[in-house]
XYZ file of C-alpha atoms in Angstrom:
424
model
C 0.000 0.000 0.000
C 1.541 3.121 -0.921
C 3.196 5.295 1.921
C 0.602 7.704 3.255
C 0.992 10.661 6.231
C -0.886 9.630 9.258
C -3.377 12.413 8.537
C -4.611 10.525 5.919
C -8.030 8.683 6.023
C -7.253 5.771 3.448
C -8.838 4.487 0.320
C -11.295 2.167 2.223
C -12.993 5.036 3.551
C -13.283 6.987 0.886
C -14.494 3.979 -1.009
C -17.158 3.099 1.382
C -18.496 6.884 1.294
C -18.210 6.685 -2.793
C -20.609 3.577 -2.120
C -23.256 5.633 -0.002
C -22.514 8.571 -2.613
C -23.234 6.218 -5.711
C -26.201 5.157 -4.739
C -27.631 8.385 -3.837
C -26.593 9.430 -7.530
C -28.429 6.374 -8.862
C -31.714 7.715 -7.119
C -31.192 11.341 -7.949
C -30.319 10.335 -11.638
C -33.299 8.459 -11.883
C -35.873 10.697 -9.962
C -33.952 13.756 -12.947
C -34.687 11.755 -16.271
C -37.955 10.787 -15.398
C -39.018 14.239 -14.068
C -37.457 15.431 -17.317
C -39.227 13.022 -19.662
C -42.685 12.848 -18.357
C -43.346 15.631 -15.782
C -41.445 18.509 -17.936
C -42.372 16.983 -21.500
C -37.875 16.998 -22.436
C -37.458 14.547 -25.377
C -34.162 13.179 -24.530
C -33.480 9.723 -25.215
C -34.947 7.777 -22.623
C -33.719 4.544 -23.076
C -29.995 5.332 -23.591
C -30.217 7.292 -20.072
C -31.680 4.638 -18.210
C -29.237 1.899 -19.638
C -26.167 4.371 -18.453
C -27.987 4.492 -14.794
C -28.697 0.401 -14.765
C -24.555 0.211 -15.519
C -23.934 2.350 -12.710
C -26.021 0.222 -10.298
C -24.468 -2.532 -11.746
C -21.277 -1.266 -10.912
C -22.928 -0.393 -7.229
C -23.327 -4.100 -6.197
C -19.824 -4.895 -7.276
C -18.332 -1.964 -5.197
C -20.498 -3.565 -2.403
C -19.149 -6.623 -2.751
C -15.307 -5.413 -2.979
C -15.782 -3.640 0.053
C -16.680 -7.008 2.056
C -13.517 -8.802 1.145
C -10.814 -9.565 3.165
C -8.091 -8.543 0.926
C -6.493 -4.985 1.389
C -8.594 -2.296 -0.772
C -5.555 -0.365 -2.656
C -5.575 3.169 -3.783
C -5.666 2.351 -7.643
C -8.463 0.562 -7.389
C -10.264 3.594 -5.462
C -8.985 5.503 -7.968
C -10.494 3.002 -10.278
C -14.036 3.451 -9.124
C -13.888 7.291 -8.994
C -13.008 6.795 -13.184
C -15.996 4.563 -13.426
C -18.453 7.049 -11.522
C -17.151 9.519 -14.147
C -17.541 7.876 -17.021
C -20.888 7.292 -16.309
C -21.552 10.485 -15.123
C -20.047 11.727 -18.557
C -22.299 9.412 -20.258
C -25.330 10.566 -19.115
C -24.195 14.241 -19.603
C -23.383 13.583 -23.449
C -27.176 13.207 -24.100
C -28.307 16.031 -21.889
C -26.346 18.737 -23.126
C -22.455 17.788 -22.271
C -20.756 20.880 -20.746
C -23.847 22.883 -20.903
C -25.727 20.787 -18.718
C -25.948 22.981 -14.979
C -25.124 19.172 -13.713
C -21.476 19.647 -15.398
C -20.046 20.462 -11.818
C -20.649 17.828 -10.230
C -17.429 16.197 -11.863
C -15.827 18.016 -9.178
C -17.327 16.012 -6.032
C -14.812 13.041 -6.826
C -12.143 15.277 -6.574
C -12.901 16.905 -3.204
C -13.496 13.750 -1.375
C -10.001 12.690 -3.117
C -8.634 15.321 -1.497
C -8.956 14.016 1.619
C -8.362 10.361 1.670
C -5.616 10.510 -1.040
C -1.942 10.907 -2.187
C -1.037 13.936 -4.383
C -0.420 11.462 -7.299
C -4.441 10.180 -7.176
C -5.461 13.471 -6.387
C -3.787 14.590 -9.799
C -4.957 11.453 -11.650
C -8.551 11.916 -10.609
C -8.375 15.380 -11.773
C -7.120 14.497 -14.878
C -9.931 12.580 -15.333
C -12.351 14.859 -14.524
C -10.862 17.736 -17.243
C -10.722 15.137 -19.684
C -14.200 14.682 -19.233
C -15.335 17.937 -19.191
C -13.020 18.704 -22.296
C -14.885 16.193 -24.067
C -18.081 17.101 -23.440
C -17.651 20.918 -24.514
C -16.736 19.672 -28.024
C -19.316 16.266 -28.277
C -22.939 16.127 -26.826
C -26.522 15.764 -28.265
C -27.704 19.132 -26.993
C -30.749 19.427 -24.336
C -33.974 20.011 -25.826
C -36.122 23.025 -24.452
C -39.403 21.991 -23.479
C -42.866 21.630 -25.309
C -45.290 24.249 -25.761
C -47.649 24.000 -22.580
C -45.053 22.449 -20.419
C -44.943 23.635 -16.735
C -44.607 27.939 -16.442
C -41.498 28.603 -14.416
C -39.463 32.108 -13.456
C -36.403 30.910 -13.938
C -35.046 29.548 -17.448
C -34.797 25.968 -17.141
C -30.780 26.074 -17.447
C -31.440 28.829 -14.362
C -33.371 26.319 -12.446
C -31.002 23.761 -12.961
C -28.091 25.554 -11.670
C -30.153 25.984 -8.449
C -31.072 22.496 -8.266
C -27.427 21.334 -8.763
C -26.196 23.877 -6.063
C -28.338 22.656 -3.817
C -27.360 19.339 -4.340
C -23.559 19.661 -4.261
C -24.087 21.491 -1.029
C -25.823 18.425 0.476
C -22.980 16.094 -1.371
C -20.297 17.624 -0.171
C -21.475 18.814 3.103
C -22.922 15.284 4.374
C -20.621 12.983 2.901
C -17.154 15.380 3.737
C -18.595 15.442 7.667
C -18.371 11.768 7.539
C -14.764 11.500 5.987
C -14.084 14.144 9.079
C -15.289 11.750 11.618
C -13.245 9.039 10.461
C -10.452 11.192 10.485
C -11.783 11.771 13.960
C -12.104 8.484 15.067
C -8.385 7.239 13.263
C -6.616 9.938 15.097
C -8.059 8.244 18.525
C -7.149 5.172 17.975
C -3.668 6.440 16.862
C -3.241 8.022 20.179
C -4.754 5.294 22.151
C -2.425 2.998 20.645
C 0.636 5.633 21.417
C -0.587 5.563 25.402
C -0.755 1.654 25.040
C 2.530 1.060 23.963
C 3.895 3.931 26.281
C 2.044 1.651 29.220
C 3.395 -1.411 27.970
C 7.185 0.154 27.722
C 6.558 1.472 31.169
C 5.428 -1.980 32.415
C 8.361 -3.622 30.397
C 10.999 -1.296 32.305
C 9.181 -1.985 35.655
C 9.268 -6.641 35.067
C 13.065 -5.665 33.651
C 13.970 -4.128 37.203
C 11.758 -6.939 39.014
C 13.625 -9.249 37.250
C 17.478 -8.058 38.012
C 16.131 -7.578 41.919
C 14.951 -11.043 41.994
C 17.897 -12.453 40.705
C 19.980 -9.926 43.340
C 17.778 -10.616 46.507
C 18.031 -14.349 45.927
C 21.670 -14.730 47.807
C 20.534 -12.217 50.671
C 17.785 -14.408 51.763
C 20.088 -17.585 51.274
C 22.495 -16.620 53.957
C 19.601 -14.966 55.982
C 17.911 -18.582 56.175
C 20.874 -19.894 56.664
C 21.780 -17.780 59.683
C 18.670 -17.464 61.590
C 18.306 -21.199 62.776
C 21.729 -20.871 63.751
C 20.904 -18.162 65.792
C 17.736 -19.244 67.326
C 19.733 -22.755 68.621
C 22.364 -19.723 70.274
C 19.767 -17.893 71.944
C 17.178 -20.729 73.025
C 17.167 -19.543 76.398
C 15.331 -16.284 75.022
C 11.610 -16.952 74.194
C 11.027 -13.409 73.039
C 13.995 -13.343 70.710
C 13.610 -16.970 69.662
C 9.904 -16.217 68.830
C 11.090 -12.696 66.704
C 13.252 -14.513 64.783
C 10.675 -17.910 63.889
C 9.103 -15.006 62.704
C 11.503 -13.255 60.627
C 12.103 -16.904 59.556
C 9.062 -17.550 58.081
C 9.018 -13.992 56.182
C 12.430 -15.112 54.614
C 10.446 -18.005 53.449
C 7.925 -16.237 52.204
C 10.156 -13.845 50.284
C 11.933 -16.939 48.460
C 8.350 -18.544 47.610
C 7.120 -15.086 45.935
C 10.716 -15.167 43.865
C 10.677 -18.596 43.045
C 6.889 -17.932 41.735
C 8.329 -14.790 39.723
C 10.193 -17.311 37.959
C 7.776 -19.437 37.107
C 5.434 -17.029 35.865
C 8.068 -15.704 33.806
C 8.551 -18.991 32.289
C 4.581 -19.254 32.157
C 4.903 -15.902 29.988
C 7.431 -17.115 27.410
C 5.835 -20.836 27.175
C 2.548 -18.903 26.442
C 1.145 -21.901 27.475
C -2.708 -21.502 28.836
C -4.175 -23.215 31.794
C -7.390 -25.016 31.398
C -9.104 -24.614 34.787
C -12.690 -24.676 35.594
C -13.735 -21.165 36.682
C -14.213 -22.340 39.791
C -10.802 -24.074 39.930
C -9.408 -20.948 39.219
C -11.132 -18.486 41.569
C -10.574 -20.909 44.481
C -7.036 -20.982 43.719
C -6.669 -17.082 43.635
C -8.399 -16.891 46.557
C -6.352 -19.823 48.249
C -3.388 -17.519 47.814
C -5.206 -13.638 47.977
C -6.020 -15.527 51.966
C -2.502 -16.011 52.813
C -1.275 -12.279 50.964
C -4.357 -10.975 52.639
C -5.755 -12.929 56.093
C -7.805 -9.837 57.676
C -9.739 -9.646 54.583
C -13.287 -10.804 54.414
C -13.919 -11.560 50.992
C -17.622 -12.345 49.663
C -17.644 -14.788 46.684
C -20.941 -14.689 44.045
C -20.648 -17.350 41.711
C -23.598 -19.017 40.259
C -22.748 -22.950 38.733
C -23.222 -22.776 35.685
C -20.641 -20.065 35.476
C -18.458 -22.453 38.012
C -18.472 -25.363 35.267
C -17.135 -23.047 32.645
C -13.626 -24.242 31.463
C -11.412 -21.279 30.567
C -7.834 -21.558 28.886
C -6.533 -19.442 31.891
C -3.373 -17.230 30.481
C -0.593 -17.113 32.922
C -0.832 -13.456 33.392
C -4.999 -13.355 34.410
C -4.589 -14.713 37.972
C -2.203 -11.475 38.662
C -4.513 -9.400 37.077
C -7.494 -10.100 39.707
C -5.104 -10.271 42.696
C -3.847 -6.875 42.196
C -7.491 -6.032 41.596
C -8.761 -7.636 45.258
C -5.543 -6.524 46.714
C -6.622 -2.885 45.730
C -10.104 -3.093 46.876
C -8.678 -4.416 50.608
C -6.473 -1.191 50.873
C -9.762 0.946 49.420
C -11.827 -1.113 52.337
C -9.364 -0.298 54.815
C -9.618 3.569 54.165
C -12.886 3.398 55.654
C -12.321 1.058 58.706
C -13.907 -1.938 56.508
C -12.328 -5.307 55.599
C -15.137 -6.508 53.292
C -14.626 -7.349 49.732
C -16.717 -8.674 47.247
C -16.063 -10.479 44.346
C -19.070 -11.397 41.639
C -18.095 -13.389 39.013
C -20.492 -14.209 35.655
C -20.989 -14.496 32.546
C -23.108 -11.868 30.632
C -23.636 -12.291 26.833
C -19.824 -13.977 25.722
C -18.214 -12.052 28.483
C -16.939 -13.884 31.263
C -17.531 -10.677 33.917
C -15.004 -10.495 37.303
C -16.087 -7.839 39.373
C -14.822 -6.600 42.363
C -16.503 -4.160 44.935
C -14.687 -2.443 47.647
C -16.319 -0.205 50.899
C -14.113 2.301 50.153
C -13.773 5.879 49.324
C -14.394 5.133 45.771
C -12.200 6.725 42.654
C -12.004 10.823 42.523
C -12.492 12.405 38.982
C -9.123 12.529 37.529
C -9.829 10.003 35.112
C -6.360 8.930 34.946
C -6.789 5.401 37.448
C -5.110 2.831 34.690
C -1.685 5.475 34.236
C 1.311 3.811 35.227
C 2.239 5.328 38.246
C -0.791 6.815 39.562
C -2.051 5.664 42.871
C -4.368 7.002 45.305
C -2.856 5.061 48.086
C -0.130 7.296 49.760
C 2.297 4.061 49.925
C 0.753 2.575 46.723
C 3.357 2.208 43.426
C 0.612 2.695 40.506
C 1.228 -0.076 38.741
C -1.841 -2.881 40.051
C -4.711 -1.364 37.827
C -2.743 -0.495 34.938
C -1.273 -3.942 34.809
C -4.785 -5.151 34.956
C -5.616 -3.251 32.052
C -2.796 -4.441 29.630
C -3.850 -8.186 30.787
C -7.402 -6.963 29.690
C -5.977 -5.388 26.310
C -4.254 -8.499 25.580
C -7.011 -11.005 26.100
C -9.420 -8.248 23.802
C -11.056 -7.358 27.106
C -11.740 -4.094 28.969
C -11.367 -2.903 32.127
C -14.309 -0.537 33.558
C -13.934 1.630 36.906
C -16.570 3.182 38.918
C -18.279 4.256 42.132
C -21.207 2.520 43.648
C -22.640 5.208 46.348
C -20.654 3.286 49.029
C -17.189 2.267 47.480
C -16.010 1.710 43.952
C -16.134 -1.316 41.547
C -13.576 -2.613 38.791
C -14.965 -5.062 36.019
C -12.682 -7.102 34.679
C -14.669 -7.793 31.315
C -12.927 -10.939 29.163
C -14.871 -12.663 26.217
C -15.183 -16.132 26.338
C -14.297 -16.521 22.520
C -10.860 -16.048 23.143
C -10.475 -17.585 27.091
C -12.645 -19.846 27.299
C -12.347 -23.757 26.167
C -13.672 -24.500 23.189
């Protein structure tokens, strides 16, 4: 496809409104030779007309059909259907008066929608085509008759009246149909900087696992010689129960440090592998729960799950059982705010979304609309990195992740769809 500047719409667009645009033209032309022919008494050749309009609707279904393929639409073939439009267009001017037809001008619509969706070298081309056109038709036409004696009175001549009616109806042309080549224009320019705050997220995150990683591999020989050390020095101070019971404790914390490392590296390896789980959902909520009970034992989490939600197997990626733990983990620190340890988490499926939402008691989210940035926190000690990690697990599965207060806390939805994690 032919190198374009980012403030470019695209053929496909401009193809799709030349669609819509064609088969307003078919109409219009239609209503305008039968007006002509039995309502204003014209004698133009009927049947030539109407075999010129049949060709372009002709031409209509196959531009329908193009546009449902899979198969990249390229810019010569958009040019291609702007040269068909015209030729048409020229067609049916040739036997109602060529170049002075009032209708002449509307060769120019092709060329301002070009202007928007196109390279300079289409722009050109369509252009060309257009002067061609209208070169031809000042030189070869079968002129417009006037109309018979008794015909409808009018004011206006009829070329007059014409020139109104075409004004009015390159005004609606270009008006309606160059509003809706701005809103994709719009709508592309979103999704360009969406993607530009994704990928800034997911370099962010990147940077974050890189330094996780090196600290891991760093903290792993302090915590060997700390458990090695501390049952040496609880057999030399036995005779203390206070300090023998400190350091069991500081002990068991060592452990605990080594098991979260030594899961790091699995879930690393999990990561690269790629490799999906298949767990019941209720195999896997009971086993983030199992271990959100032992990171967490003065919460009091509330579990809705209805069964036949529970008997739904999932091809768990390794990254989604992080995503909800950070996600309860969040709402026990938003509970806590308020003196509250409850937590609850609903989980369902609505539609082909498999739905996991949590509900905290806390002081809900304030307006900033900036909760999934990395590095944005509420919680004075908090790092900023929980929700927005849930988010790019979300973005990855083709999920979203929605935010919002309740009237006595806040909720997070953790929306997945089942075509993607679920077993099929």
């Amino acid at each position: 496809m032919p190198h374009r500047s980012s403030s470019r719409i695209g053929p496909f667009a401009l193809t799709r409104t030349l669609a819509w645009l064609r088969l307003c033209a078919i109409a219009g032309q239609s209503v305008a030779v039968l007006v002509c022919a039995w309502w204003m008494q014209l004698e133009i050749p009927l049947l030539p007309l109407l075999l010129g309009i049949g060709l372009l609707a002709v031409f209509s279904v196959f531009a329908a059909w193009r546009l449902r393929q899979p198969w990249p639409l390229r810019e010569w073939e958009t040019v291609g259907h702007i040269a068909a439009d015209t030729l048409v267009l020229g067609y049916l001017l040739y036997f109602t008066g060529g170049a002075s037809n009032p209708f002449i001008t509307l060769l120019l619509v092709p060329i301002a929608l070009s202007a928007a969706a196109l390279s300079a070298r289409a722009i050109l081309a369509v252009a060309a085509l257009a002067g061609i056109a209208y070169v031809i038709l000042l030189y070869w036409q079968v002129p417009l008759p006037m109309p018979a004696h008794g015909g409808p009175p009018g004011r206006f001549s009829l070329h007059v009246a014409g020139m109104g009616v075409n004004f009015v109806i390159s005004a609606l042309l270009l008006g309606f149909f160059i509003n809706r080549l701005a809103y994709a224009l719009r709508a592309q320019q979103l999704e360009v900087q969406r993607v530009r705050e994704r990928a800034l997220r997911d370099e962010g995150i990147l940077a974050i696992a890189t330094q996780a990683a090196g600290a891991a591999h760093e903290l792993n020989t302090p915590l060997s010689t700390m458990r090695t050390l501390l049952p040496e020095l609880r057999r030399e101070h036995a005779g203390d129960i206070s300090l023998a019971e400190d350091l069991e404790l500081l002990e068991g914390q060592v452990d605990r440090c080594r098991t979260i490392l030594r899961e790091m590296v699995a879930f690393g390896k999990a990561q690269l592998s790629q490799e999906p789980e298949r767990l019941s959902v209720a195999q896997f909520i009971h086993g983030c729960l199992e271990r959100f009970q032992l990171l967490r034992p003065e919460a009091e989490l509330t579990l809705e799950l209805d069964d036949a939600t529970a008997r739904t197997v999932l091809r768990t990626p390794p990254g989604l059982r992080h995503a909800l733990l950070n996600l309860l983990n969040n709402a026990v620190d938003a509970s806590a705010a308020n003196h509250s340890r409850t937590v609850t988490l609903r989980v369902s499926v609505d539609g082909g979304w498999l739905q996991l939402s949590v509900q905290d008691h806390g002081p809900g989210f304030d307006a900033t609309g900036e909760l999934t940035l990395l590095g944005y926190s509420q919680k004075p000690a908090g790092l900023g990195i929980g929700l927005a990690l849930a988010e790019a697990t979300a973005e990855r599965l083709n999920g979203e992740l929605i935010a919002g207060n309740t009237g006595h806390g806040a909720e997070v939805r953790l929306r997945l769809p089942l075509a993607v994690i679920a077993e099929k």
